[in-house]
Short mmCIF file of C-alpha atoms in Angstrom, two decimals:
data_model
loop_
_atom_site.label_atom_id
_atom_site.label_comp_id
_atom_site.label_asym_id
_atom_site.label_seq_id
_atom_site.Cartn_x
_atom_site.Cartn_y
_atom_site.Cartn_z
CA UNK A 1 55.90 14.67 6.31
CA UNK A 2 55.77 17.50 3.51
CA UNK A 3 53.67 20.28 4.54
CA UNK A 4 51.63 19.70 1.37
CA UNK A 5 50.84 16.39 2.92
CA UNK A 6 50.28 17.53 6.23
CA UNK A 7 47.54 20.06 4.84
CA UNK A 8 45.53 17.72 3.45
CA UNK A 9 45.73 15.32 6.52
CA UNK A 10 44.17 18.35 8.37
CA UNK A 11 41.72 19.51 5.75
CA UNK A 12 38.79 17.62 7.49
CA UNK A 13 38.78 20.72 9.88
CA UNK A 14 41.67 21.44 11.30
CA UNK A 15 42.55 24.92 12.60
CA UNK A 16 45.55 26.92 10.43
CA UNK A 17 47.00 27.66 13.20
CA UNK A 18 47.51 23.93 14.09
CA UNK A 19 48.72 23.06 10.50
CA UNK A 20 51.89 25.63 10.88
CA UNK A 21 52.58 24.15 14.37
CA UNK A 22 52.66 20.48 13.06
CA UNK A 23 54.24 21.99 9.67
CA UNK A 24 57.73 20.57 9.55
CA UNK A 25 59.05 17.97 12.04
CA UNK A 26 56.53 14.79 11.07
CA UNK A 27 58.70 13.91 8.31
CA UNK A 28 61.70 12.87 10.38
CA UNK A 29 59.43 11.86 13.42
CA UNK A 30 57.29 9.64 11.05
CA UNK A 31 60.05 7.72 9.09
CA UNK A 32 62.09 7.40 12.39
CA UNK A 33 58.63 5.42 14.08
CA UNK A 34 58.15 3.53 10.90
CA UNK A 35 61.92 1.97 11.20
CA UNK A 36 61.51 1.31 14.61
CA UNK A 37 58.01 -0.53 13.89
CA UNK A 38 59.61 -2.24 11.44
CA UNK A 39 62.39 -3.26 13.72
CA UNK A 40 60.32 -4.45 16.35
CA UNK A 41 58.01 -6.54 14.44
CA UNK A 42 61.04 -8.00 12.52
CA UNK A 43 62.60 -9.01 15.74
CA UNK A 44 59.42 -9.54 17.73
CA UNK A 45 60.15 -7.65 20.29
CA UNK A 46 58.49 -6.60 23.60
CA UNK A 47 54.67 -5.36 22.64
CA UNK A 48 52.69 -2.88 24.51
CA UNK A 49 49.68 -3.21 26.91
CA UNK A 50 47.02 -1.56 25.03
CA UNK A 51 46.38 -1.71 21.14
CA UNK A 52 44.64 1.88 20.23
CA UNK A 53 42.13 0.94 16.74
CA UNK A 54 40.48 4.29 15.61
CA UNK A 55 37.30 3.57 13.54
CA UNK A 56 33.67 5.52 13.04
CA UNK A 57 31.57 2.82 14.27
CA UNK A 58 31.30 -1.05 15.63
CA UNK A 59 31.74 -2.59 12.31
CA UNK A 60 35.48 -4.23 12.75
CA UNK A 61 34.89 -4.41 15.74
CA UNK A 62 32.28 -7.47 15.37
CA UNK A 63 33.84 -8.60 12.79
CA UNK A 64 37.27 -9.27 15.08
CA UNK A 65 35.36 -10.39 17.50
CA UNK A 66 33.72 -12.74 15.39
CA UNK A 67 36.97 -14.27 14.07
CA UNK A 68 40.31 -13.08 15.68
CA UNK A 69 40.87 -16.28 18.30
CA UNK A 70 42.67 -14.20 21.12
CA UNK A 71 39.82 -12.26 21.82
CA UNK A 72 39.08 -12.89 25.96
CA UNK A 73 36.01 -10.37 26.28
CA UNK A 74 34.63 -7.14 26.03
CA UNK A 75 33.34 -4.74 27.73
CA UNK A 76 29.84 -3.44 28.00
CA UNK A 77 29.73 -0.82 26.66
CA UNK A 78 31.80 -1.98 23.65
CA UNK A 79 34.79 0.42 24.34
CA UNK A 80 37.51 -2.25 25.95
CA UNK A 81 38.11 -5.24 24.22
CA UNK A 82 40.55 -8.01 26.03
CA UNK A 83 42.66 -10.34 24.71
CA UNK A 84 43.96 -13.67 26.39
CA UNK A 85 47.50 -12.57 27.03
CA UNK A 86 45.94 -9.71 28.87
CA UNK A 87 46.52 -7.19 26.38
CA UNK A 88 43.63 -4.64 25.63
CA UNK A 89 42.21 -3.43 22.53
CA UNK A 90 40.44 0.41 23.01
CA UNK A 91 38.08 1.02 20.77
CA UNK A 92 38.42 5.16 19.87
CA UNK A 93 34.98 5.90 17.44
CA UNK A 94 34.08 8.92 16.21
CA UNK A 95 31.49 9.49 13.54
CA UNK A 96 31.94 10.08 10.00
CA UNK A 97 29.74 12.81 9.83
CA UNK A 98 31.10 16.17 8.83
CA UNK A 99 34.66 14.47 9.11
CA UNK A 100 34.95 13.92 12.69
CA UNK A 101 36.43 10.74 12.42
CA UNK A 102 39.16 12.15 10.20
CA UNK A 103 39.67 15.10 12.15
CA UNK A 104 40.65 13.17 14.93
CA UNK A 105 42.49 10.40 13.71
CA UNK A 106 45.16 13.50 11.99
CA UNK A 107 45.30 14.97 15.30
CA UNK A 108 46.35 11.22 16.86
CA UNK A 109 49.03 10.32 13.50
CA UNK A 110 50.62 14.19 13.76
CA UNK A 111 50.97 13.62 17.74
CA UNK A 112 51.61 9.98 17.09
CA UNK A 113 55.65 10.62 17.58
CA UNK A 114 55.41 12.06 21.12
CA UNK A 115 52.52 10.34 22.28
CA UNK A 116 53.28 7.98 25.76
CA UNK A 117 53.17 3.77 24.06
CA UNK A 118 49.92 2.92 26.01
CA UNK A 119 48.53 6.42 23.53
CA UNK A 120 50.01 5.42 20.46
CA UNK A 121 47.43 4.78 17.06
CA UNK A 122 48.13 1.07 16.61
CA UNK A 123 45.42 0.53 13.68
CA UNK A 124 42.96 2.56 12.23
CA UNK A 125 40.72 1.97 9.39
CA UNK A 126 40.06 3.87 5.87
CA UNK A 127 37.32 4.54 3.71
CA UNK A 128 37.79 3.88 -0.54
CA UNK A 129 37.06 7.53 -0.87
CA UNK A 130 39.88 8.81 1.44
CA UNK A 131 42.04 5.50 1.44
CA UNK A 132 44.93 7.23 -0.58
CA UNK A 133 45.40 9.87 1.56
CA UNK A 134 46.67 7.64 3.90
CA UNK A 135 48.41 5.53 2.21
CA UNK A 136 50.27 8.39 0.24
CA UNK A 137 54.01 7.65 0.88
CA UNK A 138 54.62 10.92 1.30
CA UNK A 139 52.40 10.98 4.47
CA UNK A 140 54.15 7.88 5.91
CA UNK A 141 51.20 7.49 8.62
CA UNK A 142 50.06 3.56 7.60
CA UNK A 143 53.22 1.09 7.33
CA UNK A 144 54.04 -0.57 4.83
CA UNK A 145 53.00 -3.91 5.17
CA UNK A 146 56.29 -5.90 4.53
CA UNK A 147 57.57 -4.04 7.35
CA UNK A 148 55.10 -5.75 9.68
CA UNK A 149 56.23 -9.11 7.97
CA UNK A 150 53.51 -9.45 5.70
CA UNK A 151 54.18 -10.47 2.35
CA UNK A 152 51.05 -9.29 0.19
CA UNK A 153 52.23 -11.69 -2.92
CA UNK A 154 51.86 -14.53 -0.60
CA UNK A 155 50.04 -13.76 2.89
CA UNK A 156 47.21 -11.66 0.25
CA UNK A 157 47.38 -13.88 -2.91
CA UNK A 158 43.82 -14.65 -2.46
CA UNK A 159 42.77 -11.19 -2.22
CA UNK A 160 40.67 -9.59 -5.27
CA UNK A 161 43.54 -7.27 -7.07
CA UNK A 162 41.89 -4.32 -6.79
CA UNK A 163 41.60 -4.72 -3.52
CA UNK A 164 45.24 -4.95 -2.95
CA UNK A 165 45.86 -1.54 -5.26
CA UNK A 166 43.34 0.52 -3.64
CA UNK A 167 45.85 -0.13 -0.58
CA UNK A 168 49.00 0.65 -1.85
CA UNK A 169 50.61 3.68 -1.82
CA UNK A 170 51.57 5.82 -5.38
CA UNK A 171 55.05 3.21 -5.67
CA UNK A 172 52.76 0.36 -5.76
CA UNK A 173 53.75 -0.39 -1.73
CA UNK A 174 50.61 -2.36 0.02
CA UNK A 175 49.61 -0.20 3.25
CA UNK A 176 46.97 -1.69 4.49
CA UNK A 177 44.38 -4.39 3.67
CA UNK A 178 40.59 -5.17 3.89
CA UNK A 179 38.20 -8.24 4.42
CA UNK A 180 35.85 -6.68 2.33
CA UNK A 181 35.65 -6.88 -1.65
CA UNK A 182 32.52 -4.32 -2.41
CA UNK A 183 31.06 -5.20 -6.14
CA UNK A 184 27.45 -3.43 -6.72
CA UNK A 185 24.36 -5.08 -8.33
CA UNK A 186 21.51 -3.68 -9.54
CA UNK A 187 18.88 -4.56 -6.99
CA UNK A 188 15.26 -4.85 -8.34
CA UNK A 189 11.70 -4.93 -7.28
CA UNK A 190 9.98 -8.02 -8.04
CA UNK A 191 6.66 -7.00 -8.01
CA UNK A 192 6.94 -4.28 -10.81
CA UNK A 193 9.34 -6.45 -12.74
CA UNK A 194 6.25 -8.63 -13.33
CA UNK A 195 4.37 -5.88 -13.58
CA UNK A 196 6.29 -3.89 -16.70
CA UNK A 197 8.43 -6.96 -18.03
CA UNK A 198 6.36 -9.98 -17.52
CA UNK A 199 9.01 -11.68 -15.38
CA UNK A 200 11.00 -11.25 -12.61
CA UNK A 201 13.64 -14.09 -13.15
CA UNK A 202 17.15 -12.20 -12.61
CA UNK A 203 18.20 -13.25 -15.73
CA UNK A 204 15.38 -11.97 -17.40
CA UNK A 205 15.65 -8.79 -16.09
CA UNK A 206 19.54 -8.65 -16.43
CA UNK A 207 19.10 -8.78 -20.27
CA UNK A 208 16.93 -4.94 -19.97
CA UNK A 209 20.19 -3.47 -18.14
CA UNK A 210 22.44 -4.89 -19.50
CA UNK A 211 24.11 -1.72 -20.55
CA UNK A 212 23.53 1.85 -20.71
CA UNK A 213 21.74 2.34 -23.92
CA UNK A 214 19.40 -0.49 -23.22
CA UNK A 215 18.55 0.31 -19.25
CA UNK A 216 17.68 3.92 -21.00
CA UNK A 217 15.40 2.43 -23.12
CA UNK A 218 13.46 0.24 -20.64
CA UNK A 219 13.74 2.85 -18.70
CA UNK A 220 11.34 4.46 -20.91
CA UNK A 221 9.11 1.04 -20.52
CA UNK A 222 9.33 1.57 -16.94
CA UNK A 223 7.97 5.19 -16.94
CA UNK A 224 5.21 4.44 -19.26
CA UNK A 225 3.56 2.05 -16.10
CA UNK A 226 4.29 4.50 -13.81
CA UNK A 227 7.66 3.54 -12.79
CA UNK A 228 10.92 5.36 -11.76
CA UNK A 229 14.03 3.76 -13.31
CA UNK A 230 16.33 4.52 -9.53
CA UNK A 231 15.25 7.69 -7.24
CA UNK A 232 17.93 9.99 -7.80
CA UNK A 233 20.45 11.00 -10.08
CA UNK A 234 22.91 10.32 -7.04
CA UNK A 235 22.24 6.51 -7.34
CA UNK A 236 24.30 6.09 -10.64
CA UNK A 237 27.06 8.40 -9.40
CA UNK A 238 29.55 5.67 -8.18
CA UNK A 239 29.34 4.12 -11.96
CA UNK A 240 30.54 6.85 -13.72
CA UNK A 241 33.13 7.71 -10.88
CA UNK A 242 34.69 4.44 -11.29
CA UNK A 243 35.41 4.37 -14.40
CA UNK A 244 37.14 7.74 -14.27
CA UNK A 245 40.67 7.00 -16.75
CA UNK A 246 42.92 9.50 -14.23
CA UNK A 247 42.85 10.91 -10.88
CA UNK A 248 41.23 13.60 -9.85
CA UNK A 249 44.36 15.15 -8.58
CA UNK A 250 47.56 13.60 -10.19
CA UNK A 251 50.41 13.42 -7.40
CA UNK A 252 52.71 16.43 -6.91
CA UNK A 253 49.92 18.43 -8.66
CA UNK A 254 47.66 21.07 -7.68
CA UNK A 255 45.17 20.96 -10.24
CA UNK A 256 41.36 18.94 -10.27
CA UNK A 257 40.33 17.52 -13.15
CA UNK A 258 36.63 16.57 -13.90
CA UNK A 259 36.95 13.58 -16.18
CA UNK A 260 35.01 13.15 -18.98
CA UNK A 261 32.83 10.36 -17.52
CA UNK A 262 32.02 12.76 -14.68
CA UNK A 263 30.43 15.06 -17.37
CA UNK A 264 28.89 12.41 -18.84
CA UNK A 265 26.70 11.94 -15.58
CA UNK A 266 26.08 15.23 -15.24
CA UNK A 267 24.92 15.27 -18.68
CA UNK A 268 22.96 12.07 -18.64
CA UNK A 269 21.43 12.69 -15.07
CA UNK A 270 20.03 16.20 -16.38
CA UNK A 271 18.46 14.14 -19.27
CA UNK A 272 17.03 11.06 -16.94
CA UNK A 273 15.75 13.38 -14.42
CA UNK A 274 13.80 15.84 -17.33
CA UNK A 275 12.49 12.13 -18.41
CA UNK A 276 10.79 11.57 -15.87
CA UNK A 277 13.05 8.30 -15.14
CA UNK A 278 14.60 9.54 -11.90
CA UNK A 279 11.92 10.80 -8.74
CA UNK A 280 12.48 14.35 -8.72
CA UNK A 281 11.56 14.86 -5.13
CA UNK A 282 14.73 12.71 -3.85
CA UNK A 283 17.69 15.09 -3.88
CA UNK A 284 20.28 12.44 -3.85
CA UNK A 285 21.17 10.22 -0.91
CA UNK A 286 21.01 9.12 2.65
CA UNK A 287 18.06 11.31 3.50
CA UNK A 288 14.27 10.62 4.74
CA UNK A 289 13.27 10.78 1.28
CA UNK A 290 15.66 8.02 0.18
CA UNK A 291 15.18 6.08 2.53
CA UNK A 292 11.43 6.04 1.49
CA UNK A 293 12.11 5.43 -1.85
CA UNK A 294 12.98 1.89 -0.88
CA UNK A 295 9.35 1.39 0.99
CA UNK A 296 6.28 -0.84 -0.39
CA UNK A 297 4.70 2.43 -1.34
CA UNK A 298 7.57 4.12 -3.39
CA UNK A 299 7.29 3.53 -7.22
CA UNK A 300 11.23 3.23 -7.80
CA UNK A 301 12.23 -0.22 -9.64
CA UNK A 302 15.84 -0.46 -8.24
CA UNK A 303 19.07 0.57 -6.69
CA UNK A 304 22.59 0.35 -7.51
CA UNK A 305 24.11 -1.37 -4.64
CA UNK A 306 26.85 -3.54 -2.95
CA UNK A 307 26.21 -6.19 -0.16
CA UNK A 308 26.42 -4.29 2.72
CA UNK A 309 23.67 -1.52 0.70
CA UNK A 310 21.31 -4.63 0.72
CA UNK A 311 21.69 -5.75 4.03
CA UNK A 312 22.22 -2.46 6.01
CA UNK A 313 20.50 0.26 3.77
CA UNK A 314 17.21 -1.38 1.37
CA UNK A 315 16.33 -4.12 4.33
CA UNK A 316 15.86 -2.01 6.97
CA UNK A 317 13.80 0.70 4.99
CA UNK A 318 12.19 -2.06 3.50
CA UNK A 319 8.31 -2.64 5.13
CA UNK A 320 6.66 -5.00 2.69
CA UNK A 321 7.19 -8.76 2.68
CA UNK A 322 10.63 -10.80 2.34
CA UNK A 323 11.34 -11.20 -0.90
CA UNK A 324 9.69 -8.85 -2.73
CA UNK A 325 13.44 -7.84 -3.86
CA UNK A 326 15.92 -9.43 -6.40
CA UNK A 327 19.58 -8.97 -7.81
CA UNK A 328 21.06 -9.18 -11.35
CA UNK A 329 23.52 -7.66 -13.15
CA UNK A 330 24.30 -3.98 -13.09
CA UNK A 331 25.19 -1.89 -16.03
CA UNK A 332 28.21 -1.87 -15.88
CA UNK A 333 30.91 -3.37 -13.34
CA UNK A 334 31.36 -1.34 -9.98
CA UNK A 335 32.74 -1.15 -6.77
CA UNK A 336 31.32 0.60 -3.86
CA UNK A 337 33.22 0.85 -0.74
CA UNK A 338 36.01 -0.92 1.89
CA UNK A 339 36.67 -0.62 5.18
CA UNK A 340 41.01 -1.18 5.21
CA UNK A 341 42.85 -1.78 7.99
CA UNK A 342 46.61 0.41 8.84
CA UNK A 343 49.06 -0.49 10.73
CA UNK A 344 49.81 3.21 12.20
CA UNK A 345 53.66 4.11 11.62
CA UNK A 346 54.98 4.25 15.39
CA UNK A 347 52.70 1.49 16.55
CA UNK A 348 54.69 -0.26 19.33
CA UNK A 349 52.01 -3.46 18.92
CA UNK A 350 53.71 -4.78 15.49
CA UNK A 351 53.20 -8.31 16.21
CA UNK A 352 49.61 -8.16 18.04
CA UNK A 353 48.97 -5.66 14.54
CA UNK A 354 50.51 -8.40 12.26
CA UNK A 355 48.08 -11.30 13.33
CA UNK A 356 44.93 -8.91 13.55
CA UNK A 357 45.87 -8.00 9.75
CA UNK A 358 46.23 -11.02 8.65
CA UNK A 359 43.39 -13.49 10.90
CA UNK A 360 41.01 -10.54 9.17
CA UNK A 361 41.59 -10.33 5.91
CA UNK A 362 44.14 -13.15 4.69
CA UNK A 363 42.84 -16.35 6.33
CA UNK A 364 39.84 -17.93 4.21
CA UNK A 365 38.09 -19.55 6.79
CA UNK A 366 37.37 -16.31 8.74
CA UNK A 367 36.26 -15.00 5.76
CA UNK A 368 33.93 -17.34 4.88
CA UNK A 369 32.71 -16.92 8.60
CA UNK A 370 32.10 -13.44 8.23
CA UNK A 371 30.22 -13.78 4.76
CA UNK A 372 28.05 -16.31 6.97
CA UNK A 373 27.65 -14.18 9.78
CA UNK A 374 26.93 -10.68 8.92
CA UNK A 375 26.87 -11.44 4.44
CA UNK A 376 29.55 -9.15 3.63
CA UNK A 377 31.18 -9.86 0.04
CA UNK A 378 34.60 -10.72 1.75
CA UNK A 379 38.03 -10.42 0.18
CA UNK A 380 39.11 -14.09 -0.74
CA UNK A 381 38.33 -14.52 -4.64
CA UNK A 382 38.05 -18.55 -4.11
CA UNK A 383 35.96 -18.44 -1.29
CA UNK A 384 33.43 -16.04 -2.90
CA UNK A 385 33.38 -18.39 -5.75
CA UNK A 386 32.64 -21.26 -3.39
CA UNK A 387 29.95 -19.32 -2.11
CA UNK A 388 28.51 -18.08 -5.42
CA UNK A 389 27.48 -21.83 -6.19
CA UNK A 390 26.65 -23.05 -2.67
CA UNK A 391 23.10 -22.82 -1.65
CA UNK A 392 23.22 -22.34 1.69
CA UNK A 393 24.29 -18.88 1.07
CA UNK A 394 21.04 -18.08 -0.18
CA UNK A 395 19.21 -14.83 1.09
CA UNK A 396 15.84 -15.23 2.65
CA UNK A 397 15.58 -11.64 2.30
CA UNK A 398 16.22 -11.48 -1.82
CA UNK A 399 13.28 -14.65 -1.94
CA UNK A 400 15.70 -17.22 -1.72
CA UNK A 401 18.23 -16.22 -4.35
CA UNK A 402 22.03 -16.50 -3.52
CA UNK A 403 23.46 -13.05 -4.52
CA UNK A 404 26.44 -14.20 -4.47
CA UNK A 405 26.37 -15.77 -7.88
CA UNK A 406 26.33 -11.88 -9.39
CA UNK A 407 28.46 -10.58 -6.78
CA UNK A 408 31.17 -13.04 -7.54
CA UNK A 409 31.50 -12.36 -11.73
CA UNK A 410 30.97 -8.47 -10.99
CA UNK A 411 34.21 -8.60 -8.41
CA UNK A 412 36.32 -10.15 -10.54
CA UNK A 413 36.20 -7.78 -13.31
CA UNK A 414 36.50 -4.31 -11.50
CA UNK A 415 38.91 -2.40 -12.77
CA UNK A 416 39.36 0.13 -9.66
CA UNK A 417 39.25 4.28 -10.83
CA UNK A 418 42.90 5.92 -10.19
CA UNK A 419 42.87 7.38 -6.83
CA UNK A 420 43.98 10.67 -5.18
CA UNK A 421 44.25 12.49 -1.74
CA UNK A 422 41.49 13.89 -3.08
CA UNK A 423 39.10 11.66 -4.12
CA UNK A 424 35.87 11.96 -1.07
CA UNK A 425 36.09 16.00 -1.18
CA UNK A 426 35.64 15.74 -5.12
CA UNK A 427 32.97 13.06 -4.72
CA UNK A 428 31.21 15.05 -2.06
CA UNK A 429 31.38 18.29 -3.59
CA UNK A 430 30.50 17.53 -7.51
CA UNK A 431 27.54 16.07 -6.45
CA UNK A 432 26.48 19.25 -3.92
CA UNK A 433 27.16 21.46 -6.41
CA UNK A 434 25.04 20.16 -9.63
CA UNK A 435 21.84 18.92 -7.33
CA UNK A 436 21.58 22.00 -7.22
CA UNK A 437 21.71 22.42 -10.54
CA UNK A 438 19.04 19.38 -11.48
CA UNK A 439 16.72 20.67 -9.17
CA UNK A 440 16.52 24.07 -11.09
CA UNK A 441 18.24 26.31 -8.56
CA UNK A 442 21.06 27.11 -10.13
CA UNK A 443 22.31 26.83 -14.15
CA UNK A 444 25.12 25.33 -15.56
CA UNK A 445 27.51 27.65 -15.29
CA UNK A 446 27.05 28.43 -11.51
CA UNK A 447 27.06 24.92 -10.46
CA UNK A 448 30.24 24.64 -11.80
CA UNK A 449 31.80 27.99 -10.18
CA UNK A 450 30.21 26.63 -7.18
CA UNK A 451 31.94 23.84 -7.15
CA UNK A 452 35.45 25.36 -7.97
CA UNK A 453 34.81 27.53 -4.42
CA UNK A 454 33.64 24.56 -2.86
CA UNK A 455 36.90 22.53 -3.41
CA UNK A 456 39.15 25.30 -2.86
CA UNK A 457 37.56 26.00 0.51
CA UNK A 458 38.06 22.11 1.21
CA UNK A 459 41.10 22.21 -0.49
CA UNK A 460 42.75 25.30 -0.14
CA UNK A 461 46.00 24.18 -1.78
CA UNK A 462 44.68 23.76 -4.99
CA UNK A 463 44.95 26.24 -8.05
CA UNK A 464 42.98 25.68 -11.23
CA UNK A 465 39.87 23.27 -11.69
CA UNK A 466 40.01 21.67 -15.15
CA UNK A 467 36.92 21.06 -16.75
CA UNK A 468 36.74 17.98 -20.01
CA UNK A 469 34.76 18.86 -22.87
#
């Protein structure tokens, strides 16, 4: 593993003095255990008794449960999961937060060439916004998954495409692979759709935000009753990030550069928020005063959000009465999210790994169960289409209305941003740096020097911070 690499597997928190110890010797250790993974799931050879999965919460968990047919029982407290050949899946969470969860999953893949079989990473899972940085090739910590005996072209053909590139690696390689597909709507309150518009039919409504030039102006329509267009400036962010035309860092290189579209948020979030369109009390997301936003009493019209957003975020801050909510179309087409599963190079459970992979994300009718059972968008483009015109998918909590139908059109015309090793330390920080900036605590210029010493701190091998014009 290049020491370049190596650094930013650490840069979640890691101490120096650990970087210069793992330094050097995880590039032969690494390719070696990928061969031999390889090998063994090639040959399908002896597997071993425990199956390590690091992940930040229960999510897959369920979800395998749900689906994966060798699944025997689990244990109470959710940590030991066993399978019918007597093999046992351990469960190893850590939280998100602060980057715990990546902190220790680097310290598991840079020990993962000594570690004893039974303490080997056999699969852990990935994030969108840090997703490349395990894939990178360079790193060599998530197998490719040919080597396992997948064959993404056929075993994945069903899989959205942008799916499938978010998990490959910078040679076009698939590492890894998800059963979810996460395509945001714009997700509106019915009451003051009425209320402003004269309508709440989704259709209706999709035709005043339809694009950015006319959601500005109903915006204005909106604010004139009393409304806020979405409560933060934070809530368009992932719009403008996608559409981002190169990578924050480009490969080899030690330079970030702020895309144009990400200046074009700044720019247009300064202007919504002086408006009046934006709630200037809710300094951007997943706080108390977010989370309120979404409650009977908060005068915001909608969120930007993907299916788990509705069903995990709005409905359980929501206190009013089912269906007071609706979807249509957003703005413009977006993705937000994906949980992907790795194979970990090393693992000495190839096989057990290979039909986890694939009974998760490649076979249609566990997909379908899993839209069912916990209405996640999932990753099989013909099933969501299915779904998208069968009424039994419909939401009690939307009034009735089957969000898949917007979902499905919104999916298959993401066009997924060009990622980087990068990518959730530039998210993260950009945004820090100019709330500060929208709230009046700071000007221009300081947010952005604040930023540049943010992301070196993160980041302490990059150089220069290039800003578009």
């Amino acid at each position: 593993m290049k020491k370049r690499v190596v650094s930013l597997l650490m840069a979640t928190a890691i101490s120096a003095s650990l970087l210069a110890a793992c330094g050097g010797n995880s590039a032969g250790s690494s390719a070696a255990t990928g061969e031999t993974g390889g090998d063994a799931a090639a040959a399908g050879g002896t597997e071993g008794a425990v199956i390590n999965i690091y992940s930040w919460n229960d999510e897959f968990r369920t979800r395998l449960e749900a689906v994966y047919p060798e699944v025997e029982s689990t244990s109470d407290d959710g940590t030991v999961t066993k399978l019918k050949d007597g093999t046992e899946i351990h469960w190893v969470i850590n939280p998100n937060q602060d980057g715990v969860y990546q902190q220790k999953l680097d310290e598991a893949l840079l020990n993962q060439a000594s570690a004893a079989d039974d303490d080997k990473v056999d699969i852990f899972l990935s994030e969108t916004d840090y997703v490349f940085k395990y894939t990178d090739a360079d790193a060599d910590v998530a197998m490719p998954l040919t080597d396992l005996g997948i064959d993404p072209d056929t075993d994945l053909a069903d899989q959205y495409a942008f799916t499938r590139t978010t998990a490959s690696d910078q040679n076009g390689v698939q590492r890894g692979s998800t059963w979810q597909c996460c395509p945001g709507l714009l997700v509106y309150r019915r009451d003051i759709a009425k209320d402003v518009f004269g309508t709440d039919d989704p259709a209706a409504v999709g035709e005043k935000v339809k694009d950015w030039d006319t959601l500005k102006a109903t915006a204005a329509e909106l604010k004139a009753k009393g409304y806020y267009t979405f409560a933060s400036y934070a809530d368009t962010f992932r719009l403008y990030g996608n559409s981002i035309s190169e990578p924050w860092v480009t490969a080899g290189e030690t330079t970030v550069k702020v895309d144009p579209q990400i200046m074009n948020w700044i720019k247009d979030s300064k202007e919504w928020l002086d408006a009046g369109y934006f709630d200037k009390t809710v300094k951007g997301q997943w706080n108390d005063d977010w989370n309120k936003s979404m409650s009977s009493s908060s005068k915001v019209f909608a969120f930007l959000l993907p299916a788990w957003g509705i069903d995990f975020t709005l409905n359980p801050n929501w206190d009013g009465e089912t269906g007071a909510w609706g979807v249509t179309n957003p703005p413009q087409e977006y993705n937000w999210g994906g949980s992907y599963i790795h194979a970990a190079t090393g693992t000495d459970n190839p096989q057990h790994v290979k039909d986890i992979i694939l009974a998760l994300t490649s076979n249609k009718d566990n997909l379908i169960k899993i839209s069912r059972d916990y209405q996640d968008f999932t990753n099989t483009v013909s099933g969501m289409q299915e779904a998208a015109t069968d009424a039994s998918f419909a939401s009690e909590f939307l009034g009735g209305q089957n969000a898949y139908e917007y979902f499905a059109p919104v999916a298959e015309n993401i066009k997924i941003a060009p990622l980087s090793s990068y990518d959730q330390g530039c998210v993260e920080l950009i945004q820090n740096a100019f709330s500060d900036y929208f709230q009046g605590n700071v000007d221009y210029d300081r947010a952005k020097s604040n930023f540049e010493t943010a992301i070196k701190e993160r980041y302490p091998d990059i150089t220069e911070i290039q800003w578009a014009e």
